[in-house]
């Protein structure tokens, strides 16, 4: 069945970067979009951006312009999200989430989440 | 950005109750709306997409309706497994989520 398995928790200092991975199982990796969403303490869900099935194009929310990079490795069916210039407000659980081939931005399968803590 | 406002923020209900959660968009989003359920320590789970389409495997007691700026999620008969936080999400223009509605035991 469809499964998204993410990398583990990270602790980073302000100003550093973090790279979270998401390995896909059980479906055609080259057909579906992959999105990233985060959940900060006491906050609601926040959409970060996406990578197209071909892995060439990306889109990102205004709040993350210039700070987030999304890439993939087709040899291992893994996508990556790198967030730079970290600040304390970036402390959150980061989820990868699969979007349908149509390109609609709803998400039918999610990773288990990766906690990123930003602290000096 | 399109803002999504859910009401209520918290809802106390009993098993067997009919529960309705409302989501309002700051501008028209047609029917590009999804609903998710999230339990503590777990990832969100898709319930409804395109405002009223039930995701495969989701119990039929969940239903969605609405278009334009006003939407509802209804649970026809609340079950013990349904106590959770629910989020609406617009995907008409990029994507934004509501702030969530926590459904708790009365």
PDB file of C-alpha atoms in Angstrom:
ATOM      1  CA  UNK A   1       0.000   0.000   0.000  1.00  0.00           C
ATOM      2  CA  UNK A   2       1.009   3.645  -0.297  1.00  0.00           C
ATOM      3  CA  UNK A   3       3.499   4.647   2.362  1.00  0.00           C
ATOM      4  CA  UNK A   4       5.621   7.755   2.902  1.00  0.00           C
ATOM      5  CA  UNK A   5       8.481   7.330   5.367  1.00  0.00           C
ATOM      6  CA  UNK A   6      10.262  10.440   6.588  1.00  0.00           C
ATOM      7  CA  UNK A   7      13.635  11.027   8.211  1.00  0.00           C
ATOM      8  CA  UNK A   8      14.012  11.553  11.934  1.00  0.00           C
ATOM      9  CA  UNK A   9      13.905  14.514  14.270  1.00  0.00           C
ATOM     10  CA  UNK A  10      16.442  17.316  13.929  1.00  0.00           C
ATOM     11  CA  UNK A  11      17.719  20.047  16.229  1.00  0.00           C
ATOM     12  CA  UNK A  12      19.231  23.082  14.532  1.00  0.00           C
ATOM     13  CA  UNK A  13      20.576  26.465  15.553  1.00  0.00           C
ATOM     14  CA  UNK A  14      19.107  29.715  14.236  1.00  0.00           C
ATOM     15  CA  UNK A  15      20.528  30.578  10.824  1.00  0.00           C
ATOM     16  CA  UNK A  16      21.271  26.961   9.925  1.00  0.00           C
ATOM     17  CA  UNK A  17      19.563  24.790   7.284  1.00  0.00           C
ATOM     18  CA  UNK A  18      17.685  21.510   7.620  1.00  0.00           C
ATOM     19  CA  UNK A  19      17.020  18.837   5.011  1.00  0.00           C
ATOM     20  CA  UNK A  20      14.115  16.441   5.531  1.00  0.00           C
ATOM     21  CA  UNK A  21      13.649  13.340   3.386  1.00  0.00           C
ATOM     22  CA  UNK A  22      10.542  11.402   2.406  1.00  0.00           C
ATOM     23  CA  UNK A  23      10.779   7.945   0.826  1.00  0.00           C
ATOM     24  CA  UNK A  24       7.791   6.696  -1.152  1.00  0.00           C
ATOM     25  CA  UNK A  25       6.556   3.124  -1.365  1.00  0.00           C
ATOM     26  CA  UNK A  26       3.683   1.354  -3.072  1.00  0.00           C
ATOM     27  CA  UNK A  27       2.864   3.593  -6.052  1.00  0.00           C
ATOM     28  CA  UNK A  28       4.294   5.065  -9.239  1.00  0.00           C
ATOM     29  CA  UNK A  29       6.596   7.772  -7.862  1.00  0.00           C
ATOM     30  CA  UNK A  30       6.764   9.513 -11.258  1.00  0.00           C
ATOM     31  CA  UNK A  31       3.015  10.112 -11.483  1.00  0.00           C
ATOM     32  CA  UNK A  32       2.127  12.023  -8.336  1.00  0.00           C
ATOM     33  CA  UNK A  33       2.963  15.453  -6.957  1.00  0.00           C
ATOM     34  CA  UNK A  34       4.672  15.701  -3.585  1.00  0.00           C
ATOM     35  CA  UNK A  35       3.833  18.527  -1.216  1.00  0.00           C
ATOM     36  CA  UNK A  36       5.225  19.696   2.112  1.00  0.00           C
ATOM     37  CA  UNK A  37       3.103  20.926   5.014  1.00  0.00           C
ATOM     38  CA  UNK A  38       4.073  21.896   8.540  1.00  0.00           C
ATOM     39  CA  UNK A  39       2.368  22.057  11.914  1.00  0.00           C
ATOM     40  CA  UNK A  40       3.908  24.464  14.420  1.00  0.00           C
ATOM     41  CA  UNK A  41       3.142  24.248  18.170  1.00  0.00           C
ATOM     42  CA  UNK A  42      -0.216  25.827  18.914  1.00  0.00           C
ATOM     43  CA  UNK A  43      -0.747  26.658  15.250  1.00  0.00           C
ATOM     44  CA  UNK A  44      -2.699  25.170  12.357  1.00  0.00           C
ATOM     45  CA  UNK A  45      -1.409  23.416   9.275  1.00  0.00           C
ATOM     46  CA  UNK A  46       0.640  25.500   6.835  1.00  0.00           C
ATOM     47  CA  UNK A  47       1.324  24.569   3.210  1.00  0.00           C
ATOM     48  CA  UNK A  48       4.951  25.016   2.177  1.00  0.00           C
ATOM     49  CA  UNK A  49       5.185  23.964  -1.452  1.00  0.00           C
ATOM     50  CA  UNK A  50       5.335  21.133  -3.952  1.00  0.00           C
ATOM     51  CA  UNK A  51       7.448  19.238  -6.456  1.00  0.00           C
ATOM     52  CA  UNK A  52       5.921  18.108  -9.747  1.00  0.00           C
ATOM     53  CA  UNK A  53       5.940  14.431 -10.811  1.00  0.00           C
ATOM     54  CA  UNK A  54       8.758  15.119 -13.235  1.00  0.00           C
ATOM     55  CA  UNK A  55      10.767  16.724 -10.487  1.00  0.00           C
ATOM     56  CA  UNK A  56      11.573  19.733 -12.630  1.00  0.00           C
ATOM     57  CA  UNK A  57       9.072  22.300 -11.448  1.00  0.00           C
ATOM     58  CA  UNK A  58       8.299  23.449  -7.964  1.00  0.00           C
ATOM     59  CA  UNK A  59       5.870  25.844  -6.342  1.00  0.00           C
ATOM     60  CA  UNK A  60       6.021  27.387  -2.931  1.00  0.00           C
ATOM     61  CA  UNK A  61       3.983  29.541  -0.608  1.00  0.00           C
ATOM     62  CA  UNK A  62       4.869  33.226  -0.448  1.00  0.00           C
ATOM     63  CA  UNK A  63       6.128  32.843   3.134  1.00  0.00           C
ATOM     64  CA  UNK A  64       8.826  30.431   1.987  1.00  0.00           C
ATOM     65  CA  UNK A  65       9.999  32.124  -1.205  1.00  0.00           C
ATOM     66  CA  UNK A  66      13.787  32.082  -1.386  1.00  0.00           C
ATOM     67  CA  UNK A  67      14.136  29.850   1.670  1.00  0.00           C
ATOM     68  CA  UNK A  68      12.889  26.433   0.635  1.00  0.00           C
ATOM     69  CA  UNK A  69      14.246  23.991  -1.918  1.00  0.00           C
ATOM     70  CA  UNK A  70      12.553  20.751  -2.984  1.00  0.00           C
ATOM     71  CA  UNK A  71      14.348  18.016  -4.912  1.00  0.00           C
ATOM     72  CA  UNK A  72      14.044  14.308  -5.582  1.00  0.00           C
ATOM     73  CA  UNK A  73      16.102  11.176  -6.271  1.00  0.00           C
ATOM     74  CA  UNK A  74      14.275   8.836  -8.638  1.00  0.00           C
ATOM     75  CA  UNK A  75      16.742   6.011  -8.007  1.00  0.00           C
ATOM     76  CA  UNK A  76      15.473   5.737  -4.421  1.00  0.00           C
ATOM     77  CA  UNK A  77      11.945   7.206  -4.779  1.00  0.00           C
ATOM     78  CA  UNK A  78      12.884   9.876  -2.261  1.00  0.00           C
ATOM     79  CA  UNK A  79      12.020  13.562  -2.130  1.00  0.00           C
ATOM     80  CA  UNK A  80      13.799  16.185  -0.066  1.00  0.00           C
ATOM     81  CA  UNK A  81      12.827  19.517   1.421  1.00  0.00           C
ATOM     82  CA  UNK A  82      15.576  21.876   2.545  1.00  0.00           C
ATOM     83  CA  UNK A  83      14.714  24.972   4.574  1.00  0.00           C
ATOM     84  CA  UNK A  84      17.415  27.569   5.128  1.00  0.00           C
ATOM     85  CA  UNK A  85      17.968  30.570   7.412  1.00  0.00           C
ATOM     86  CA  UNK A  86      16.105  28.822  10.206  1.00  0.00           C
ATOM     87  CA  UNK A  87      14.507  30.821  12.987  1.00  0.00           C
ATOM     88  CA  UNK A  88      12.708  29.786  16.153  1.00  0.00           C
ATOM     89  CA  UNK A  89       9.331  30.170  14.427  1.00  0.00           C
ATOM     90  CA  UNK A  90      10.317  27.335  12.075  1.00  0.00           C
ATOM     91  CA  UNK A  91      10.088  24.852  14.953  1.00  0.00           C
ATOM     92  CA  UNK A  92       7.401  22.469  13.729  1.00  0.00           C
ATOM     93  CA  UNK A  93       6.523  19.002  12.523  1.00  0.00           C
ATOM     94  CA  UNK A  94       7.191  18.816   8.782  1.00  0.00           C
ATOM     95  CA  UNK A  95       5.080  16.443   6.706  1.00  0.00           C
ATOM     96  CA  UNK A  96       5.438  15.256   3.140  1.00  0.00           C
ATOM     97  CA  UNK A  97       2.065  14.615   1.529  1.00  0.00           C
ATOM     98  CA  UNK A  98       1.105  13.117  -1.811  1.00  0.00           C
ATOM     99  CA  UNK A  99      -0.990  15.121  -4.231  1.00  0.00           C
ATOM    100  CA  UNK A 100      -2.993  13.611  -7.124  1.00  0.00           C
ATOM    101  CA  UNK A 101      -1.684  13.485 -10.718  1.00  0.00           C
ATOM    102  CA  UNK A 102      -4.240  16.146 -11.676  1.00  0.00           C
ATOM    103  CA  UNK A 103      -2.180  18.738  -9.849  1.00  0.00           C
ATOM    104  CA  UNK A 104      -4.915  19.603  -7.365  1.00  0.00           C
ATOM    105  CA  UNK A 105      -3.444  20.619  -4.036  1.00  0.00           C
ATOM    106  CA  UNK A 106      -5.184  18.143  -1.749  1.00  0.00           C
ATOM    107  CA  UNK A 107      -3.266  15.332  -0.110  1.00  0.00           C
ATOM    108  CA  UNK A 108      -4.341  11.697   0.041  1.00  0.00           C
ATOM    109  CA  UNK A 109      -1.342  10.160   1.813  1.00  0.00           C
ATOM    110  CA  UNK A 110       0.990  11.668   4.400  1.00  0.00           C
ATOM    111  CA  UNK A 111       4.335  10.842   5.930  1.00  0.00           C
ATOM    112  CA  UNK A 112       4.579  10.327   9.670  1.00  0.00           C
ATOM    113  CA  UNK A 113       6.140  13.758  10.164  1.00  0.00           C
ATOM    114  CA  UNK A 114       9.614  14.967  11.138  1.00  0.00           C
ATOM    115  CA  UNK A 115      10.054  17.254  14.129  1.00  0.00           C
ATOM    116  CA  UNK A 116      12.458  20.119  13.488  1.00  0.00           C
ATOM    117  CA  UNK A 117      13.458  22.128  16.543  1.00  0.00           C
ATOM    118  CA  UNK A 118      15.274  25.445  16.112  1.00  0.00           C
ATOM    119  CA  UNK A 119      16.996  26.541  19.279  1.00  0.00           C
ATOM    120  CA  UNK A 120      20.205  28.262  20.297  1.00  0.00           C
TER     121      UNK A 120
ATOM    122  CA  UNK B   1      -3.826  35.063   0.285  1.00  0.00           C
ATOM    123  CA  UNK B   2      -7.181  33.389   0.793  1.00  0.00           C
ATOM    124  CA  UNK B   3      -8.081  33.163   4.475  1.00  0.00           C
ATOM    125  CA  UNK B   4     -10.049  30.199   5.813  1.00  0.00           C
ATOM    126  CA  UNK B   5     -12.088  30.592   8.992  1.00  0.00           C
ATOM    127  CA  UNK B   6     -13.523  27.581  10.796  1.00  0.00           C
ATOM    128  CA  UNK B   7     -16.224  27.582  13.433  1.00  0.00           C
ATOM    129  CA  UNK B   8     -16.456  26.610  16.138  1.00  0.00           C
ATOM    130  CA  UNK B   9     -12.871  26.310  17.382  1.00  0.00           C
ATOM    131  CA  UNK B  10     -13.946  23.661  19.884  1.00  0.00           C
ATOM    132  CA  UNK B  11     -17.030  21.505  19.884  1.00  0.00           C
ATOM    133  CA  UNK B  12     -18.208  19.279  22.736  1.00  0.00           C
ATOM    134  CA  UNK B  13     -20.406  16.396  21.667  1.00  0.00           C
ATOM    135  CA  UNK B  14     -21.539  12.921  22.650  1.00  0.00           C
ATOM    136  CA  UNK B  15     -21.389   9.621  20.806  1.00  0.00           C
ATOM    137  CA  UNK B  16     -24.330   9.458  18.417  1.00  0.00           C
ATOM    138  CA  UNK B  17     -24.641  13.238  18.000  1.00  0.00           C
ATOM    139  CA  UNK B  18     -24.894  14.898  14.601  1.00  0.00           C
ATOM    140  CA  UNK B  19     -21.979  17.298  14.291  1.00  0.00           C
ATOM    141  CA  UNK B  20     -21.512  20.155  11.835  1.00  0.00           C
ATOM    142  CA  UNK B  21     -18.349  22.208  11.294  1.00  0.00           C
ATOM    143  CA  UNK B  22     -18.371  25.331   9.146  1.00  0.00           C
ATOM    144  CA  UNK B  23     -15.563  26.746   7.027  1.00  0.00           C
ATOM    145  CA  UNK B  24     -15.707  30.164   5.339  1.00  0.00           C
ATOM    146  CA  UNK B  25     -13.341  31.436   2.666  1.00  0.00           C
ATOM    147  CA  UNK B  26     -12.373  35.110   2.349  1.00  0.00           C
ATOM    148  CA  UNK B  27     -13.186  34.917  -1.375  1.00  0.00           C
ATOM    149  CA  UNK B  28     -14.828  32.412  -3.692  1.00  0.00           C
ATOM    150  CA  UNK B  29     -12.950  29.138  -4.074  1.00  0.00           C
ATOM    151  CA  UNK B  30     -15.581  27.349  -6.196  1.00  0.00           C
ATOM    152  CA  UNK B  31     -15.555  23.797  -4.793  1.00  0.00           C
ATOM    153  CA  UNK B  32     -11.812  23.467  -4.339  1.00  0.00           C
ATOM    154  CA  UNK B  33     -12.019  22.466  -0.686  1.00  0.00           C
ATOM    155  CA  UNK B  34     -10.818  19.485   1.312  1.00  0.00           C
ATOM    156  CA  UNK B  35     -11.403  18.291   4.876  1.00  0.00           C
ATOM    157  CA  UNK B  36      -8.911  16.427   7.064  1.00  0.00           C
ATOM    158  CA  UNK B  37      -9.017  14.681  10.428  1.00  0.00           C
ATOM    159  CA  UNK B  38      -5.974  14.777  12.686  1.00  0.00           C
ATOM    160  CA  UNK B  39      -5.392  12.932  15.955  1.00  0.00           C
ATOM    161  CA  UNK B  40      -2.612  13.812  18.433  1.00  0.00           C
ATOM    162  CA  UNK B  41       0.778  12.564  17.282  1.00  0.00           C
ATOM    163  CA  UNK B  42      -0.576  11.403  13.918  1.00  0.00           C
ATOM    164  CA  UNK B  43      -0.538  12.797  10.405  1.00  0.00           C
ATOM    165  CA  UNK B  44      -3.719  14.327   8.986  1.00  0.00           C
ATOM    166  CA  UNK B  45      -6.093  12.020   7.122  1.00  0.00           C
ATOM    167  CA  UNK B  46      -8.021  13.106   4.036  1.00  0.00           C
ATOM    168  CA  UNK B  47     -11.795  12.795   4.471  1.00  0.00           C
ATOM    169  CA  UNK B  48     -13.370  14.892   1.709  1.00  0.00           C
ATOM    170  CA  UNK B  49     -12.053  16.572  -1.455  1.00  0.00           C
ATOM    171  CA  UNK B  50     -13.696  18.837  -4.017  1.00  0.00           C
ATOM    172  CA  UNK B  51     -16.081  19.942  -1.260  1.00  0.00           C
ATOM    173  CA  UNK B  52     -18.265  16.835  -1.287  1.00  0.00           C
ATOM    174  CA  UNK B  53     -16.315  13.854  -2.678  1.00  0.00           C
ATOM    175  CA  UNK B  54     -15.737  11.180  -0.057  1.00  0.00           C
ATOM    176  CA  UNK B  55     -12.203   9.778  -0.043  1.00  0.00           C
ATOM    177  CA  UNK B  56     -12.013   6.022  -0.554  1.00  0.00           C
ATOM    178  CA  UNK B  57     -12.246   4.103   2.715  1.00  0.00           C
ATOM    179  CA  UNK B  58     -13.753   6.969   4.720  1.00  0.00           C
ATOM    180  CA  UNK B  59     -16.988   6.039   6.510  1.00  0.00           C
ATOM    181  CA  UNK B  60     -20.198   7.325   4.941  1.00  0.00           C
ATOM    182  CA  UNK B  61     -21.178   9.148   8.158  1.00  0.00           C
ATOM    183  CA  UNK B  62     -18.815  11.895   6.958  1.00  0.00           C
ATOM    184  CA  UNK B  63     -20.166  14.269   4.321  1.00  0.00           C
ATOM    185  CA  UNK B  64     -19.224  17.640   2.906  1.00  0.00           C
ATOM    186  CA  UNK B  65     -21.222  20.344   1.202  1.00  0.00           C
ATOM    187  CA  UNK B  66     -20.994  23.923  -0.016  1.00  0.00           C
ATOM    188  CA  UNK B  67     -19.466  26.022  -2.759  1.00  0.00           C
ATOM    189  CA  UNK B  68     -18.181  29.540  -3.234  1.00  0.00           C
ATOM    190  CA  UNK B  69     -17.302  30.794   0.241  1.00  0.00           C
ATOM    191  CA  UNK B  70     -19.262  28.642   2.678  1.00  0.00           C
ATOM    192  CA  UNK B  71     -18.730  24.961   3.383  1.00  0.00           C
ATOM    193  CA  UNK B  72     -19.724  22.380   5.965  1.00  0.00           C
ATOM    194  CA  UNK B  73     -18.439  19.056   7.200  1.00  0.00           C
ATOM    195  CA  UNK B  74     -21.109  16.882   8.800  1.00  0.00           C
ATOM    196  CA  UNK B  75     -20.672  13.753  10.883  1.00  0.00           C
ATOM    197  CA  UNK B  76     -24.103  12.135  10.932  1.00  0.00           C
ATOM    198  CA  UNK B  77     -23.600  10.034  14.073  1.00  0.00           C
ATOM    199  CA  UNK B  78     -20.442  10.721  16.052  1.00  0.00           C
ATOM    200  CA  UNK B  79     -18.408   7.618  16.892  1.00  0.00           C
ATOM    201  CA  UNK B  80     -15.689   7.215  19.569  1.00  0.00           C
ATOM    202  CA  UNK B  81     -13.008   7.187  16.851  1.00  0.00           C
ATOM    203  CA  UNK B  82     -14.145  10.606  15.594  1.00  0.00           C
ATOM    204  CA  UNK B  83     -12.880  12.669  18.521  1.00  0.00           C
ATOM    205  CA  UNK B  84     -10.084  14.609  16.823  1.00  0.00           C
ATOM    206  CA  UNK B  85      -9.219  17.955  15.246  1.00  0.00           C
ATOM    207  CA  UNK B  86     -10.662  18.749  11.825  1.00  0.00           C
ATOM    208  CA  UNK B  87      -9.175  21.120   9.261  1.00  0.00           C
ATOM    209  CA  UNK B  88     -10.566  22.571   6.076  1.00  0.00           C
ATOM    210  CA  UNK B  89      -8.181  23.435   3.232  1.00  0.00           C
ATOM    211  CA  UNK B  90      -8.702  25.559   0.129  1.00  0.00           C
ATOM    212  CA  UNK B  91      -6.773  24.748  -3.012  1.00  0.00           C
ATOM    213  CA  UNK B  92      -8.253  27.244  -5.437  1.00  0.00           C
ATOM    214  CA  UNK B  93      -5.194  29.501  -5.160  1.00  0.00           C
ATOM    215  CA  UNK B  94      -2.101  27.817  -3.737  1.00  0.00           C
ATOM    216  CA  UNK B  95      -3.325  26.317  -0.458  1.00  0.00           C
ATOM    217  CA  UNK B  96      -4.355  27.522   2.977  1.00  0.00           C
ATOM    218  CA  UNK B  97      -5.866  25.701   5.923  1.00  0.00           C
ATOM    219  CA  UNK B  98      -8.400  26.730   8.509  1.00  0.00           C
ATOM    220  CA  UNK B  99      -7.239  26.997  12.104  1.00  0.00           C
ATOM    221  CA  UNK B 100      -8.888  23.719  13.072  1.00  0.00           C
ATOM    222  CA  UNK B 101     -11.915  22.544  15.050  1.00  0.00           C
ATOM    223  CA  UNK B 102     -11.332  20.261  18.009  1.00  0.00           C
ATOM    224  CA  UNK B 103     -14.173  17.794  18.599  1.00  0.00           C
ATOM    225  CA  UNK B 104     -14.065  16.688  22.213  1.00  0.00           C
ATOM    226  CA  UNK B 105     -16.112  14.420  24.426  1.00  0.00           C
ATOM    227  CA  UNK B 106     -18.977  16.156  26.212  1.00  0.00           C
TER     228      UNK B 106
END
